[in-house]
JSON list of C-alpha atoms and ligand atoms in Angstrom, two decimals:
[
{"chain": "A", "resi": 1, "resn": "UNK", "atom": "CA", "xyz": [38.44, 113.80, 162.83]},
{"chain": "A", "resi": 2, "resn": "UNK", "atom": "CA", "xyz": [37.63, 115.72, 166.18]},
{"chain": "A", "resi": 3, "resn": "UNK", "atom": "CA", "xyz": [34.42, 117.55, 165.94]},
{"chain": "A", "resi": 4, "resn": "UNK", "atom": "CA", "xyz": [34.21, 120.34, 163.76]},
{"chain": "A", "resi": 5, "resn": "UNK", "atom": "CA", "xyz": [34.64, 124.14, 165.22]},
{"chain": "A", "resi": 6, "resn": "UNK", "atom": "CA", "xyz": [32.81, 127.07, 163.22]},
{"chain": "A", "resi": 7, "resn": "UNK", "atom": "CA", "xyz": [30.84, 130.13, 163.77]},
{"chain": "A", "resi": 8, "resn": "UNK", "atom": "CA", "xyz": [27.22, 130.28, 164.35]},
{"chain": "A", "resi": 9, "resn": "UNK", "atom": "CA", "xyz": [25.82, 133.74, 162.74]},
{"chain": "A", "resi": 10, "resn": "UNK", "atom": "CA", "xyz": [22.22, 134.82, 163.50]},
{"chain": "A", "resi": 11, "resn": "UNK", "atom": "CA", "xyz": [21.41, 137.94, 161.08]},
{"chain": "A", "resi": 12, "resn": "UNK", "atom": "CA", "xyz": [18.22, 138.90, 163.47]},
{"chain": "A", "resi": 13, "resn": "UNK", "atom": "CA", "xyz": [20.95, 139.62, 165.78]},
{"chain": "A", "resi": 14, "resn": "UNK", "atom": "CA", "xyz": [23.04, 141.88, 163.79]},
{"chain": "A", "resi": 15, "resn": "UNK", "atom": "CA", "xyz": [23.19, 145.10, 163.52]},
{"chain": "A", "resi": 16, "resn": "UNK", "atom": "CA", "xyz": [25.34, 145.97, 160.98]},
{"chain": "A", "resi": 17, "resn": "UNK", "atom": "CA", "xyz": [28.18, 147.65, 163.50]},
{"chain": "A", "resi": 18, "resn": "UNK", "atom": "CA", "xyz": [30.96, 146.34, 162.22]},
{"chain": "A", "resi": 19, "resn": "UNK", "atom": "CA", "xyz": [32.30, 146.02, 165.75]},
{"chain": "A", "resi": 20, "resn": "UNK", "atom": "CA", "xyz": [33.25, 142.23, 164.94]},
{"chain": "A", "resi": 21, "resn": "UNK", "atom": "CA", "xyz": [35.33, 143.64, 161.73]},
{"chain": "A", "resi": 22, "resn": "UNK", "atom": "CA", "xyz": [37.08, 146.17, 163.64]},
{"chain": "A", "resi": 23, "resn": "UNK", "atom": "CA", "xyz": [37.65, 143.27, 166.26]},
{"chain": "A", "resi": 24, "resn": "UNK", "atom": "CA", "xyz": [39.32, 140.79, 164.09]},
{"chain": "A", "resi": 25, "resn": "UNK", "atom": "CA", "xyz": [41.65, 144.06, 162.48]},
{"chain": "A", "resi": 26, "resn": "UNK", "atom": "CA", "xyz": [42.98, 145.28, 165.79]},
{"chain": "A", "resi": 27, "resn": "UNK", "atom": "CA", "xyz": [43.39, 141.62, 167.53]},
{"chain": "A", "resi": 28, "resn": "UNK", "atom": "CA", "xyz": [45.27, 140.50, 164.47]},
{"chain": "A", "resi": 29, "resn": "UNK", "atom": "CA", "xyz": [47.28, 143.42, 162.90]},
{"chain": "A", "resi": 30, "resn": "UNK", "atom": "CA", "xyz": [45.93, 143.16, 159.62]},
{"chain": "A", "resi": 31, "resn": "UNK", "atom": "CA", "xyz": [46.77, 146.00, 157.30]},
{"chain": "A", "resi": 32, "resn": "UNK", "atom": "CA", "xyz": [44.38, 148.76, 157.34]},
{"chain": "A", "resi": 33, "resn": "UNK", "atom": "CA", "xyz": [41.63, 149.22, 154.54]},
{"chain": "A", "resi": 34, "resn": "UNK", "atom": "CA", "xyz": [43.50, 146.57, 152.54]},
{"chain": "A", "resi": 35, "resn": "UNK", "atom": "CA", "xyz": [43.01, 142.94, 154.38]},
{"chain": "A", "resi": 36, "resn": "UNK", "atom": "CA", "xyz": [40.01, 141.93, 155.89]},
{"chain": "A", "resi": 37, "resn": "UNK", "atom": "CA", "xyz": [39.86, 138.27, 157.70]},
{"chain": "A", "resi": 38, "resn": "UNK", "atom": "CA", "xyz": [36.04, 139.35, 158.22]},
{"chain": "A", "resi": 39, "resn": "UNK", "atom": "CA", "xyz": [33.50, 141.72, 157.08]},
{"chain": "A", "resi": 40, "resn": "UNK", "atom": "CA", "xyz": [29.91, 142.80, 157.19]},
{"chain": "A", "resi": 41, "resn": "UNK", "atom": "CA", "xyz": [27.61, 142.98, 154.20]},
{"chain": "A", "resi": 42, "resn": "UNK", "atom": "CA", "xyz": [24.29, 143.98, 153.56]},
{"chain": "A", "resi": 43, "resn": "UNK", "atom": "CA", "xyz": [21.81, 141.49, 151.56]},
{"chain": "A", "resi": 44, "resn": "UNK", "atom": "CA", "xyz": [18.53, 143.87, 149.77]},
{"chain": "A", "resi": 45, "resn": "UNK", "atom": "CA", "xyz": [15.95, 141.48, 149.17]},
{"chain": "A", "resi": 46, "resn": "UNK", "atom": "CA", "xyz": [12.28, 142.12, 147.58]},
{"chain": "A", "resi": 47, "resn": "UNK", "atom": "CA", "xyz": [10.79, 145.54, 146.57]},
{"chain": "A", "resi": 48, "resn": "UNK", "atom": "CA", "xyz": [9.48, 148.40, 147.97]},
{"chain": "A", "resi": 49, "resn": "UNK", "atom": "CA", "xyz": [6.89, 148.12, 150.02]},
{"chain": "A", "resi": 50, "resn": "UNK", "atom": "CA", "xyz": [8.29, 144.79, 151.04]},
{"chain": "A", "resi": 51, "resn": "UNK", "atom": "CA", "xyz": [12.16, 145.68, 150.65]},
{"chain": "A", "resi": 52, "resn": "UNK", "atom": "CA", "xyz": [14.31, 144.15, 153.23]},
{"chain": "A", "resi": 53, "resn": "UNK", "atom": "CA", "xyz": [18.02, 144.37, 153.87]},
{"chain": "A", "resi": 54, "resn": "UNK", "atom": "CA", "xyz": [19.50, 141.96, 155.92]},
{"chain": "A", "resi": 55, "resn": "UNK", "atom": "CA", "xyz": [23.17, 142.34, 157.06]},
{"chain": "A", "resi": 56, "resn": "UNK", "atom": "CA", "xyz": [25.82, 139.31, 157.36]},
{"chain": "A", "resi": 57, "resn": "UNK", "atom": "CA", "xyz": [29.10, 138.83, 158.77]},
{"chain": "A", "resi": 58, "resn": "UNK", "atom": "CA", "xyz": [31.20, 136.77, 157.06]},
{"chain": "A", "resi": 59, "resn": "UNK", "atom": "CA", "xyz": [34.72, 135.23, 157.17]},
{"chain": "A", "resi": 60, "resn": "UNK", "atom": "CA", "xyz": [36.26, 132.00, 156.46]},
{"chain": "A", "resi": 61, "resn": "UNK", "atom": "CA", "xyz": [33.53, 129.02, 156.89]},
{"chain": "A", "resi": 62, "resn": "UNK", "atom": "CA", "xyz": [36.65, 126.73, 157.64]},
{"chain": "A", "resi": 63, "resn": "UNK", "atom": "CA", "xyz": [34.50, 124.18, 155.01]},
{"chain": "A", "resi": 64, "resn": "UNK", "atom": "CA", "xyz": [33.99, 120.45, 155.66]},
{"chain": "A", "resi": 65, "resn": "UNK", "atom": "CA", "xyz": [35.76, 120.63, 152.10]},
{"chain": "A", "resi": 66, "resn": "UNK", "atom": "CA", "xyz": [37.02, 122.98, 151.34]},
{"chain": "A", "resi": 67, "resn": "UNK", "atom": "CA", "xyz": [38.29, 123.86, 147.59]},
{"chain": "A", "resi": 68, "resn": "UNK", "atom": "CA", "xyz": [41.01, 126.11, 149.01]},
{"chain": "A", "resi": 69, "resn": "UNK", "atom": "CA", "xyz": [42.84, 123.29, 149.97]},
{"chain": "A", "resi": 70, "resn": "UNK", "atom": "CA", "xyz": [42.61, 121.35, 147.09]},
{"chain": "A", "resi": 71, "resn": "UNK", "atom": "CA", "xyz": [44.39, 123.97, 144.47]},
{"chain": "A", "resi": 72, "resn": "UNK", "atom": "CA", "xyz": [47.29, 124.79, 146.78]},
{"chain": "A", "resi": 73, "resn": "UNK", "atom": "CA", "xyz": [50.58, 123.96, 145.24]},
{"chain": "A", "resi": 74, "resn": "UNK", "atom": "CA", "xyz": [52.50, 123.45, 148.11]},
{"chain": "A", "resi": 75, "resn": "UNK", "atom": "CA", "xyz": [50.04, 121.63, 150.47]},
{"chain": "A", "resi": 76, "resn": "UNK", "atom": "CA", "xyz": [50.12, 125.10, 152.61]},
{"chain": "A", "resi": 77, "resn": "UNK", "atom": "CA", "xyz": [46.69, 125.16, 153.49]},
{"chain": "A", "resi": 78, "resn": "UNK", "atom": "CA", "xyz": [45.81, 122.69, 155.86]},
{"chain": "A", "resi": 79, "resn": "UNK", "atom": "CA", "xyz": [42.08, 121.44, 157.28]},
{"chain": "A", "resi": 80, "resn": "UNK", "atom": "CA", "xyz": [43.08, 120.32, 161.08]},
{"chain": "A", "resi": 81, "resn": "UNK", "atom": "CA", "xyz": [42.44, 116.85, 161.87]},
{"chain": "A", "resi": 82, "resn": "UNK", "atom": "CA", "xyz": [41.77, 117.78, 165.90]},
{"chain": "A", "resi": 83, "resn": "UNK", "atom": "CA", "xyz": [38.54, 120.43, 164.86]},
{"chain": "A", "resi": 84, "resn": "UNK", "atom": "CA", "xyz": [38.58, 121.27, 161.27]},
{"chain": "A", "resi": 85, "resn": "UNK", "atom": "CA", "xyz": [39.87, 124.43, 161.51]},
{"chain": "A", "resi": 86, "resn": "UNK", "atom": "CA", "xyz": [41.72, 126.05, 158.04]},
{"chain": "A", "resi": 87, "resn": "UNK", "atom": "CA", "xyz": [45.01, 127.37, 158.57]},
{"chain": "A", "resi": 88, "resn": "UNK", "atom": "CA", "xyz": [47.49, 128.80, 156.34]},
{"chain": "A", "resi": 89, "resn": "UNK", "atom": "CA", "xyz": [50.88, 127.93, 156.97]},
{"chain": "A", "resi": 90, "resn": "UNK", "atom": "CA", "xyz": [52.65, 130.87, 155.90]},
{"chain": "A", "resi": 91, "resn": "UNK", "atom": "CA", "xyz": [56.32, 129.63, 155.79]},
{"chain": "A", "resi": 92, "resn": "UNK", "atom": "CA", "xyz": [55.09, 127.28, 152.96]},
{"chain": "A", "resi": 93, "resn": "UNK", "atom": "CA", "xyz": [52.83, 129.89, 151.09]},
{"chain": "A", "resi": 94, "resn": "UNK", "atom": "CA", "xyz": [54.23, 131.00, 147.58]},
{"chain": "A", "resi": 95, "resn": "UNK", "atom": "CA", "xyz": [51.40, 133.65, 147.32]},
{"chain": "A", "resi": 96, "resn": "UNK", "atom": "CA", "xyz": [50.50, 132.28, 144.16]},
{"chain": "A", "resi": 97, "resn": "UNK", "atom": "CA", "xyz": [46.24, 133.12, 144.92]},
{"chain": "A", "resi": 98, "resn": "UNK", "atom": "CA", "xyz": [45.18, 129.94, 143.44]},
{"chain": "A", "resi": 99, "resn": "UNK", "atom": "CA", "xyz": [43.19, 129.81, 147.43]},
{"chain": "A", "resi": 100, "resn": "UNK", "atom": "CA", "xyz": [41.73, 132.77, 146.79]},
{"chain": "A", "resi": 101, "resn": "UNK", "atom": "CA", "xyz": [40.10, 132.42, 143.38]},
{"chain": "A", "resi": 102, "resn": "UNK", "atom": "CA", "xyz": [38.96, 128.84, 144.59]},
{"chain": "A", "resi": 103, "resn": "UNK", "atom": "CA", "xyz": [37.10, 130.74, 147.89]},
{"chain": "A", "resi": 104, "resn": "UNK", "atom": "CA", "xyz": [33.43, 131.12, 147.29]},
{"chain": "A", "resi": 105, "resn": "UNK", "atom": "CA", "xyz": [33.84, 133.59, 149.93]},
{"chain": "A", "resi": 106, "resn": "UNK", "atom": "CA", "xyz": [36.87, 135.44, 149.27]},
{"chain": "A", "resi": 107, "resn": "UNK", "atom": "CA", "xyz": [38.04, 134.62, 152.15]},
{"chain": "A", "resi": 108, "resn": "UNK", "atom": "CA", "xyz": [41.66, 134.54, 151.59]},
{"chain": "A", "resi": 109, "resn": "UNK", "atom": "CA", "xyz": [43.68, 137.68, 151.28]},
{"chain": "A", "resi": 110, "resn": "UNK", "atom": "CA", "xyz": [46.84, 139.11, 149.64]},
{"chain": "A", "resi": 111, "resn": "UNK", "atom": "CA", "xyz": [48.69, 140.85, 152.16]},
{"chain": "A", "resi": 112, "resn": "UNK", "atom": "CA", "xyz": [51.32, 143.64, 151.19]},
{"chain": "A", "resi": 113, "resn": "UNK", "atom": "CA", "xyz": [54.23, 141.02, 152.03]},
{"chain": "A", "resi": 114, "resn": "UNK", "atom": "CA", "xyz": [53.01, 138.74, 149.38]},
{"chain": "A", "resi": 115, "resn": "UNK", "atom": "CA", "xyz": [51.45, 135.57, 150.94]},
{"chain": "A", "resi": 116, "resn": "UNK", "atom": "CA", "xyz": [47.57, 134.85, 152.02]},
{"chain": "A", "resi": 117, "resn": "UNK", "atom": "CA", "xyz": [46.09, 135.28, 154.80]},
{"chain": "A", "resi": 118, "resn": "UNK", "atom": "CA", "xyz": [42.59, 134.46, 156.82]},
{"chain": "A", "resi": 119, "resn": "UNK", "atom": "CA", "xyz": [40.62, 133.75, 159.79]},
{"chain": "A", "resi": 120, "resn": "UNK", "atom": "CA", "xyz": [42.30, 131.23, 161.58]},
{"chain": "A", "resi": 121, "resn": "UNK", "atom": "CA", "xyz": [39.56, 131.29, 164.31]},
{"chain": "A", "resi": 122, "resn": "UNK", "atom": "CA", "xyz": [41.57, 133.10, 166.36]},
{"chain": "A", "resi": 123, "resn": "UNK", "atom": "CA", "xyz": [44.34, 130.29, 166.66]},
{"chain": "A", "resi": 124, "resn": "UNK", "atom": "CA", "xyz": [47.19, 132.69, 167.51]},
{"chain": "A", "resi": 125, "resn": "UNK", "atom": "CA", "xyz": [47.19, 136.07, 167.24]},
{"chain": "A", "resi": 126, "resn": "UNK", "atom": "CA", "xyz": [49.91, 136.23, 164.40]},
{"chain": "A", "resi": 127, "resn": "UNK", "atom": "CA", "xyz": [48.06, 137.43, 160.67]},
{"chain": "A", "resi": 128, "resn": "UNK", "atom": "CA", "xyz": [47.67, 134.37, 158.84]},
{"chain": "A", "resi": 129, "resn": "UNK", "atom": "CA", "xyz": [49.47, 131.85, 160.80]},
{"chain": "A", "resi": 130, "resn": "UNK", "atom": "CA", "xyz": [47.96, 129.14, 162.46]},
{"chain": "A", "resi": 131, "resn": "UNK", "atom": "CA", "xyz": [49.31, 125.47, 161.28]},
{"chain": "A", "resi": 132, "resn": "UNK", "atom": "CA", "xyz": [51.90, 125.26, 163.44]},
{"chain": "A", "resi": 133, "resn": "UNK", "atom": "CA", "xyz": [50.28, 126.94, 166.52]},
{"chain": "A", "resi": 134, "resn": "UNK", "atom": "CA", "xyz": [50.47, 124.90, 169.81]},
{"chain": "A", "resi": 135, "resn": "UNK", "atom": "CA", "xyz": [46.84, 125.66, 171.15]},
{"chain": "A", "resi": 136, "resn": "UNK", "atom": "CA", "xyz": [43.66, 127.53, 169.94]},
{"chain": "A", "resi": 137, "resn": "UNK", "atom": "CA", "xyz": [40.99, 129.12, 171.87]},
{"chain": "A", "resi": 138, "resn": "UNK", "atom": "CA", "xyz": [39.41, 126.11, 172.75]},
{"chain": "A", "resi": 139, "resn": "UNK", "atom": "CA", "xyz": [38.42, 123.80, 174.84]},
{"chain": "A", "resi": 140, "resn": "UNK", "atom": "CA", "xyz": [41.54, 124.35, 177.32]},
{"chain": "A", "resi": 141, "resn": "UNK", "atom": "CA", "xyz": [41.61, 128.27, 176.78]},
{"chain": "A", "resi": 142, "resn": "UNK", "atom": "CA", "xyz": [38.28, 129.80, 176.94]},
{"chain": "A", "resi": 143, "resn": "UNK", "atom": "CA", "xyz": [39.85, 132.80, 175.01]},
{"chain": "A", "resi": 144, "resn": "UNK", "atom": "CA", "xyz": [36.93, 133.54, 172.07]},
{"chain": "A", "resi": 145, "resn": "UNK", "atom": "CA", "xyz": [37.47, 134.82, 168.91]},
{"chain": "A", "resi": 146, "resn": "UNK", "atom": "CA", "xyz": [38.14, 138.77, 168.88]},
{"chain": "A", "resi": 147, "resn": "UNK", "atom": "CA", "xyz": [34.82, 139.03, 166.16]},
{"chain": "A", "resi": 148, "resn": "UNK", "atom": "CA", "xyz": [32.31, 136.95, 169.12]},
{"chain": "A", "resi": 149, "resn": "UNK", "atom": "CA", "xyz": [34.27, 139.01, 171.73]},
{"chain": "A", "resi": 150, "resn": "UNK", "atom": "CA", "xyz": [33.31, 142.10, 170.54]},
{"chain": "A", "resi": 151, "resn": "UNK", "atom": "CA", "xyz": [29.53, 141.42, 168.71]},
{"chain": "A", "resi": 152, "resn": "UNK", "atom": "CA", "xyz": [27.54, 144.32, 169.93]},
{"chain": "A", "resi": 153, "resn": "UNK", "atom": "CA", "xyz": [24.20, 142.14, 169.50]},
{"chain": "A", "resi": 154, "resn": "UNK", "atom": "CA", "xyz": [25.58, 138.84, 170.01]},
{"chain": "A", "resi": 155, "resn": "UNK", "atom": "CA", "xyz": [25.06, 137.59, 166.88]},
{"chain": "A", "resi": 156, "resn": "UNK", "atom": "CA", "xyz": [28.62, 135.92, 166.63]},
{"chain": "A", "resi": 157, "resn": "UNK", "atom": "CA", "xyz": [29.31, 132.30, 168.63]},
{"chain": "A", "resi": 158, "resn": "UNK", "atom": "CA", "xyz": [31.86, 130.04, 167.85]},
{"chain": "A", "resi": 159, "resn": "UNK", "atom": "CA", "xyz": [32.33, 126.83, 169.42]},
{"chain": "A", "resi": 160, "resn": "UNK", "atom": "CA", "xyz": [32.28, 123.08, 168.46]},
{"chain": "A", "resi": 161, "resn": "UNK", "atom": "CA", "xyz": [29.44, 122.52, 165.83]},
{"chain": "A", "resi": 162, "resn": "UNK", "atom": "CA", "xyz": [27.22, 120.44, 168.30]},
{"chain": "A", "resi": 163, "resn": "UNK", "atom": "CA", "xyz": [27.01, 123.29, 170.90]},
{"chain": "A", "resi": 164, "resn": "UNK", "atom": "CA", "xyz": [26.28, 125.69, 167.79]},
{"chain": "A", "resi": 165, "resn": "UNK", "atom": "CA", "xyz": [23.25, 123.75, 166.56]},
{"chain": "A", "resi": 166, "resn": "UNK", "atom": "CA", "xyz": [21.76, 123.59, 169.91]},
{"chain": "A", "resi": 167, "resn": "UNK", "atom": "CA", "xyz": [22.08, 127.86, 169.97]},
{"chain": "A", "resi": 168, "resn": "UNK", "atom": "CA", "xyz": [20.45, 127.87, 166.26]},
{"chain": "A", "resi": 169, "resn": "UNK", "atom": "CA", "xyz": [17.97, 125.63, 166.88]},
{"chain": "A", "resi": 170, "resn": "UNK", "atom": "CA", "xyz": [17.22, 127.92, 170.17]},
{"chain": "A", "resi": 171, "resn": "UNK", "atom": "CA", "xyz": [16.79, 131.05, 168.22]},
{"chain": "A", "resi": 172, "resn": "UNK", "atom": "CA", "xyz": [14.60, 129.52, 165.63]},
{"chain": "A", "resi": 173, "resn": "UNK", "atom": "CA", "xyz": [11.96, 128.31, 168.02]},
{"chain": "A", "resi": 174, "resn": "UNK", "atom": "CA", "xyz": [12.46, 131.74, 169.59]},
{"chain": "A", "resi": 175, "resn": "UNK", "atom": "CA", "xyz": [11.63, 133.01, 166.05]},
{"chain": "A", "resi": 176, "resn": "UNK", "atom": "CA", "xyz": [8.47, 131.60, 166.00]},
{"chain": "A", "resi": 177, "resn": "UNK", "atom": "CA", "xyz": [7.22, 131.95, 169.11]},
{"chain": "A", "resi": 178, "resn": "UNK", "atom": "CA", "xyz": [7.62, 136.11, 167.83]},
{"chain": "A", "resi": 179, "resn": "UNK", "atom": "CA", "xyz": [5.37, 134.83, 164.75]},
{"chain": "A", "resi": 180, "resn": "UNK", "atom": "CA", "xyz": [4.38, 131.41, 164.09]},
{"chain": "A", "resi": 181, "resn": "UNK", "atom": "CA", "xyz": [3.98, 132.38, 160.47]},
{"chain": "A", "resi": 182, "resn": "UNK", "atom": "CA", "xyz": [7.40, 133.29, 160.10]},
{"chain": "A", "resi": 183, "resn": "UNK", "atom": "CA", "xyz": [9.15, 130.85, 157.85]},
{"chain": "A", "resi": 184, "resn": "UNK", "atom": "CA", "xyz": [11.99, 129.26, 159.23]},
{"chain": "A", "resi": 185, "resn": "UNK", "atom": "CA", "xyz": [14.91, 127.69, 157.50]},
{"chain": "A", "resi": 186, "resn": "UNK", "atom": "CA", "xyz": [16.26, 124.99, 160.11]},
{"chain": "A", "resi": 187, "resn": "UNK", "atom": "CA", "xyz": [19.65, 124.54, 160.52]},
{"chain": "A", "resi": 188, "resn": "UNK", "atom": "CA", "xyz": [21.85, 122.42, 157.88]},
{"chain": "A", "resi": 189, "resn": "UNK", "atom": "CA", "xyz": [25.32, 120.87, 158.28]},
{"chain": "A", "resi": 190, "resn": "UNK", "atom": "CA", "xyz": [27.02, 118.17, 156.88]},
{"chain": "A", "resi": 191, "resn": "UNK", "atom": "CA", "xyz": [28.51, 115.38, 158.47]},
{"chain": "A", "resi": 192, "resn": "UNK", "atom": "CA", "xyz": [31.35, 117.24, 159.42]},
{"chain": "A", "resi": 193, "resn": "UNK", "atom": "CA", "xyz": [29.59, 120.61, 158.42]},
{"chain": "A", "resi": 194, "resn": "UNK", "atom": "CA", "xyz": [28.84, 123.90, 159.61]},
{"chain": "A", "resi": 195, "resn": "UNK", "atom": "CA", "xyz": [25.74, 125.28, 161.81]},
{"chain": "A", "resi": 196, "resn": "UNK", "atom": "CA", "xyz": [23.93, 127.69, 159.36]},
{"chain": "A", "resi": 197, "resn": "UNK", "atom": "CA", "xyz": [21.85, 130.60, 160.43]},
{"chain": "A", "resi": 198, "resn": "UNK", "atom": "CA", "xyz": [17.88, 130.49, 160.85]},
{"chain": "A", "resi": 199, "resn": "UNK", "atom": "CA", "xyz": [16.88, 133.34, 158.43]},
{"chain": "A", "resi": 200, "resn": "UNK", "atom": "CA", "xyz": [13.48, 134.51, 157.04]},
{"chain": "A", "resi": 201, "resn": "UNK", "atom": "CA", "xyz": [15.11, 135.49, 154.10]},
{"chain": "A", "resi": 202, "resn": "UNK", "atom": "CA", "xyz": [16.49, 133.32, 151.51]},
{"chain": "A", "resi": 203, "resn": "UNK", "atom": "CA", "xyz": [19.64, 134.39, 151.91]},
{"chain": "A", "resi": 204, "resn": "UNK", "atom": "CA", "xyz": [22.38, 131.17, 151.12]},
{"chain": "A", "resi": 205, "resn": "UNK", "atom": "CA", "xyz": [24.80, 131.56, 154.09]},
{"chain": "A", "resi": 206, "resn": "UNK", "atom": "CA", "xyz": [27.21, 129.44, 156.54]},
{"chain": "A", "resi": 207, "resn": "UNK", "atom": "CA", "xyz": [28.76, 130.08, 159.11]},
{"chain": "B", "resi": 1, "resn": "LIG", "atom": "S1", "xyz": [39.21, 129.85, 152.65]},
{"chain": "B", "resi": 1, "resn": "LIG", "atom": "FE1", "xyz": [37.21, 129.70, 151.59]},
{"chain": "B", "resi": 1, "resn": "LIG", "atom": "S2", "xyz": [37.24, 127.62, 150.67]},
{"chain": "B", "resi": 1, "resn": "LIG", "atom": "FE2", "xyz": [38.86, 127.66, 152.25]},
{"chain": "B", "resi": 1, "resn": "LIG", "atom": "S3", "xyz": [37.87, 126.86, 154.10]},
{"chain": "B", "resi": 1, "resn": "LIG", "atom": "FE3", "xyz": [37.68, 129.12, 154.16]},
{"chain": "B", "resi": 1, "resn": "LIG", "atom": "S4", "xyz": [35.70, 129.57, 153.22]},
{"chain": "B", "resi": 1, "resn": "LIG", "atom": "FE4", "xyz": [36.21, 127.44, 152.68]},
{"chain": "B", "resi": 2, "resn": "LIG", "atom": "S1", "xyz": [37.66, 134.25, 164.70]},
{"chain": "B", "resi": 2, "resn": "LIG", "atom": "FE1", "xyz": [39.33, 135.69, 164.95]},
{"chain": "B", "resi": 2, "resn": "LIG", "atom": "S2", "xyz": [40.36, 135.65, 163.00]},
{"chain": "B", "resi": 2, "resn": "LIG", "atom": "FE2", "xyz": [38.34, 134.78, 162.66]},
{"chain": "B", "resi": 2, "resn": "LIG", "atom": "S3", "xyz": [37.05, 136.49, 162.03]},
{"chain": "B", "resi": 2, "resn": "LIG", "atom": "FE3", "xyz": [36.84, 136.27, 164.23]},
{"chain": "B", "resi": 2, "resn": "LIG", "atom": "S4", "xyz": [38.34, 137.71, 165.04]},
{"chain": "B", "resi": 2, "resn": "LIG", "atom": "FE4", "xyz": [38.90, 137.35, 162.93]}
]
């Protein structure tokens, strides 16, 4: 397989705006208060005086393997060979959910017309589809994703996993050059995996 394209989140970054959900809405269509390809949640962690609350954006991790894939019916989910993106080919979705029960992320959503949809990395700009697109915003078309676009404190990249390791690894030695007691979590990924963020807080989260 090509190398893997994902996100790169850095919570230190974020600020809890919600300008990357608002993005991904209004470059993709997606039906108001009812589908969201991505959103932002806040993590509370310890207790008062030490109470922290970290926020994180999250969407689909496009998984190295992803379970989603497995329970479809009728094989209309797809991991790309080219960069591991997930698509959902809607012409072969029954809207049967099995995707989204399997999602540890609830990723994929139930639109109003009855099929799934979800972050296709910004693909197309068509809700949900993505299989059968001709290009993405890659490598030929240095169009990013509406969510990285719009990230008030650029805490959204997306890019080919390799690139994003090198900008994770970057802001954890920034990290502890703040404070060298700072714990830092280093960046994991699997062979074909995805670049996680350096947190302080033990907070289980790809992207
Ligand atoms: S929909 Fe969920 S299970 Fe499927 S690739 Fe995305 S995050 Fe992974
Ligand atoms: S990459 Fe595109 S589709 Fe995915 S969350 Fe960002 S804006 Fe939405």
């Amino acid at each position: 397989m090509g190398e893997q394209w994902g996100f790169y989140f850095d919570p230190n970054s974020c600020m809890g705006c919600n300008a990357c959900a608002i993005a991904c809405k209004n470059r993709h269509g997606t039906e108001a208060g009812h589908v969201d390809w991505r959103r932002v949640e806040t993590v509370s962690t310890g207790e008062f005086p030490d109470y922290q609350e970290t926020n994180v954006s999250l969407s689909c991790m496009h998984c190295e393997d992803p379970p989603c894939v497995d329970v479809c019916p009728t094989n209309a989910i797809e991991k790309r060979e080219s960069d591991g993106i997930v698509t959902i080919d809607r012409d072969e979705c029954i809207g049967c959910r099995y995707c989204g029960w399997a999602c540890p992320y609830g990723a994929p959503q139930y639109g109003e017309e009855g099929l799934m949809q979800k972050c296709n990395l910004c693909l197309d700009k068509g809700p949900g589809a993505g299989a059968d697109a001709e290009s993405k915003n890659t490598q030929d078309d240095p169009l990013e994703p509406a969510c990285v676009d719009e990230c008030v404190g650029e805490a959204l990249h997306a890019g080919p996993i390799g690139e994003l390791m090198d900008l994770a690894s970057d802001a954890a030695a920034r990290k502890f050059e703040q404070n060298p007691t700072s714990v830092i979590v280093e960046p994991q990924t699997g062979e074909e995996g995805q670049a996680a963020a350096n947190v302080e807080t033990p907070i289980p989260y790809q992207g």
